């Protein structure tokens, strides 16, 4: 039985310098929708965030946007947000991240900045602590995530990742290959664990 019903996508609220990043966002959003999966994302309507959501909606997909109140006018426009299938406005970033985790069966990082790194690293931290087994994917568009992978390898080599077997993100170079990989991964494990609520609340 496949356990993947919704996919959380972390990515930049800016388009980046290369148009390949926006193209990857459009491709991923469309493929999530075409697979009948729900997109869960940070609610932004600009940059790569907007590309993912727009393409998912155009393909007839269900989209949940989760955005803190203070970012509504910075990363989105209210008319665009009104087109989402589901919109959740949180009071702060912590609530946003917590809700994105709870609503998602898998996590995908497209290119982005510090916020994107922070979000996907937190998900890997929870995996390392054994509080979930939900698949994690880095979409390595034109080697964007190579420095991150090198850093993880360095941490392991230097003895700072003691439960490396629990942190095995998939690194996929092409956005169009992500959904198939997630469905394969989801079929190979039991239902993803929800995590220990008390610990998640503290993080």
XYZ file of C-alpha atoms in Angstrom:
203
model
C 0.000 0.000 0.000
C 1.372 3.392 -0.954
C 1.584 5.823 1.947
C 2.203 9.004 -0.078
C -0.893 11.155 -0.440
C 0.550 14.640 0.052
C 3.924 16.169 -0.752
C 5.463 19.150 1.014
C 7.671 21.284 -1.210
C 10.223 23.696 0.234
C 11.673 26.218 -2.203
C 12.608 29.818 -2.789
C 10.116 32.678 -2.849
C 12.429 34.216 -5.468
C 13.018 32.841 -8.975
C 16.798 32.614 -8.665
C 19.249 33.646 -11.372
C 18.657 30.751 -13.758
C 15.346 29.975 -15.435
C 15.994 26.259 -14.837
C 14.853 26.730 -11.230
C 11.445 28.085 -12.202
C 11.128 25.384 -14.835
C 11.807 22.731 -12.197
C 9.129 24.285 -9.993
C 6.557 24.161 -12.783
C 7.487 20.575 -13.620
C 7.267 19.378 -10.030
C 3.950 21.093 -9.339
C 2.395 19.629 -12.459
C 3.673 16.115 -11.782
C 2.398 16.159 -8.187
C -1.069 17.099 -9.424
C -1.062 14.594 -12.276
C -0.253 11.824 -9.797
C -3.329 12.737 -7.762
C -1.261 13.931 -4.799
C -1.883 17.048 -2.731
C 0.738 19.803 -2.740
C 1.565 21.303 0.644
C 3.777 24.372 0.504
C 4.599 27.677 2.169
C 1.784 29.675 0.592
C 3.903 32.113 -1.410
C 2.690 33.124 -4.852
C 6.016 34.484 -6.099
C 9.247 32.903 -7.288
C 9.654 29.129 -7.336
C 6.926 28.794 -4.701
C 4.454 30.425 -7.049
C 5.607 28.270 -9.964
C 4.999 25.027 -8.056
C 1.542 26.060 -6.853
C 0.422 27.580 -10.155
C 1.363 24.511 -12.165
C -0.271 22.169 -9.660
C -3.524 24.136 -9.831
C -3.444 24.351 -13.635
C -3.135 20.561 -13.726
C -6.217 20.231 -11.532
C -4.360 19.411 -8.331
C -5.273 20.151 -4.736
C -3.026 22.722 -3.070
C -2.636 23.613 0.595
C -0.780 26.848 1.314
C 0.448 27.496 4.849
C 1.769 30.982 5.478
C 2.428 33.131 8.563
C 0.294 36.263 8.767
C 3.302 38.598 8.606
C 4.404 37.121 5.266
C 1.043 37.333 3.474
C 1.814 40.631 1.749
C 5.534 39.944 1.387
C 5.522 36.555 -0.323
C 2.025 36.507 -1.782
C -0.964 38.496 -2.950
C -4.400 38.008 -1.414
C -6.194 37.451 -4.764
C -3.679 34.720 -5.661
C -4.029 33.102 -2.247
C -7.783 33.003 -2.751
C -7.284 30.543 -5.618
C -5.739 27.893 -3.379
C -7.806 24.842 -2.532
C -6.883 25.303 1.132
C -5.211 28.260 2.842
C -3.967 28.221 6.419
C -2.680 31.476 7.949
C -0.571 30.858 11.045
C 0.583 33.259 13.724
C 4.272 32.422 13.391
C 6.892 30.367 11.573
C 6.897 27.602 14.177
C 3.200 26.918 13.660
C 3.691 26.968 9.901
C 6.482 24.362 9.981
C 4.612 22.165 12.447
C 1.477 22.166 10.298
C 3.422 21.522 7.092
C 4.977 18.475 8.760
C 1.641 17.137 9.991
C -0.119 17.553 6.645
C 2.627 15.932 4.547
C 3.697 12.371 3.782
C 6.944 13.355 2.029
C 9.259 16.371 1.767
C 10.958 17.813 -1.296
C 13.524 20.619 -1.429
C 13.852 22.558 -4.652
C 16.500 25.293 -4.883
C 16.038 28.080 -2.365
C 17.758 30.180 0.249
C 18.384 30.070 3.987
C 14.732 29.441 4.804
C 14.583 26.440 2.507
C 17.748 24.999 4.038
C 16.444 25.566 7.556
C 13.159 23.802 6.812
C 14.592 20.698 5.147
C 17.377 20.381 7.744
C 14.795 20.394 10.528
C 12.937 17.572 8.789
C 16.211 15.627 8.541
C 16.876 16.314 12.223
C 13.538 14.782 13.184
C 14.330 11.772 10.976
C 17.721 11.384 12.657
C 15.971 11.349 16.040
C 13.718 8.560 14.769
C 10.483 10.534 14.918
C 9.397 9.964 11.336
C 10.249 7.879 8.299
C 8.714 10.097 5.658
C 10.756 10.309 2.446
C 12.999 13.347 1.937
C 14.143 14.470 -1.519
C 16.622 17.068 -2.713
C 15.940 18.107 -6.308
C 19.509 18.709 -7.363
C 18.840 21.019 -10.317
C 22.154 21.547 -12.119
C 24.037 20.505 -8.986
C 22.416 23.149 -6.764
C 22.490 20.912 -3.686
C 25.986 19.485 -4.231
C 27.495 21.683 -1.474
C 24.832 20.453 0.959
C 25.542 16.819 0.114
C 29.266 17.439 0.552
C 28.617 18.993 3.946
C 26.524 16.009 5.057
C 29.260 13.631 3.920
C 31.813 15.727 5.833
C 29.676 15.628 8.994
C 29.394 11.842 8.749
C 33.113 11.441 8.118
C 33.947 13.585 11.137
C 31.670 11.565 13.408
C 28.860 14.054 13.949
C 26.036 12.087 12.332
C 25.700 9.054 14.591
C 22.466 7.720 13.114
C 23.222 8.203 9.428
C 21.060 5.186 8.557
C 18.026 7.231 9.605
C 18.922 10.187 7.391
C 18.980 9.019 3.797
C 17.570 11.758 1.606
C 17.067 10.933 -2.035
C 19.055 13.160 -4.387
C 17.307 13.457 -7.741
C 18.629 15.603 -10.560
C 15.446 15.950 -12.605
C 12.191 17.359 -11.242
C 10.139 15.076 -13.489
C 11.603 12.019 -11.728
C 10.673 13.060 -8.189
C 7.087 11.819 -7.933
C 7.869 8.347 -9.278
C 10.718 8.047 -6.777
C 8.455 9.133 -3.916
C 5.751 6.642 -4.857
C 8.329 3.864 -5.016
C 9.741 4.895 -1.657
C 6.270 5.163 -0.140
C 5.375 1.666 -1.262
C 8.452 0.199 0.410
C 7.782 1.380 3.956
C 4.962 1.158 6.436
C 2.752 4.167 7.027
C 4.921 7.144 7.912
C 5.180 7.776 11.620
C 3.661 10.991 12.881
C 6.441 11.759 15.312
C 6.467 12.314 19.046
C 4.176 15.283 19.592
C 5.804 16.532 22.792
C 9.225 16.626 21.182
C 7.967 18.282 17.979
C 6.221 20.963 20.064
C 9.547 21.831 21.711
C 11.493 22.075 18.456
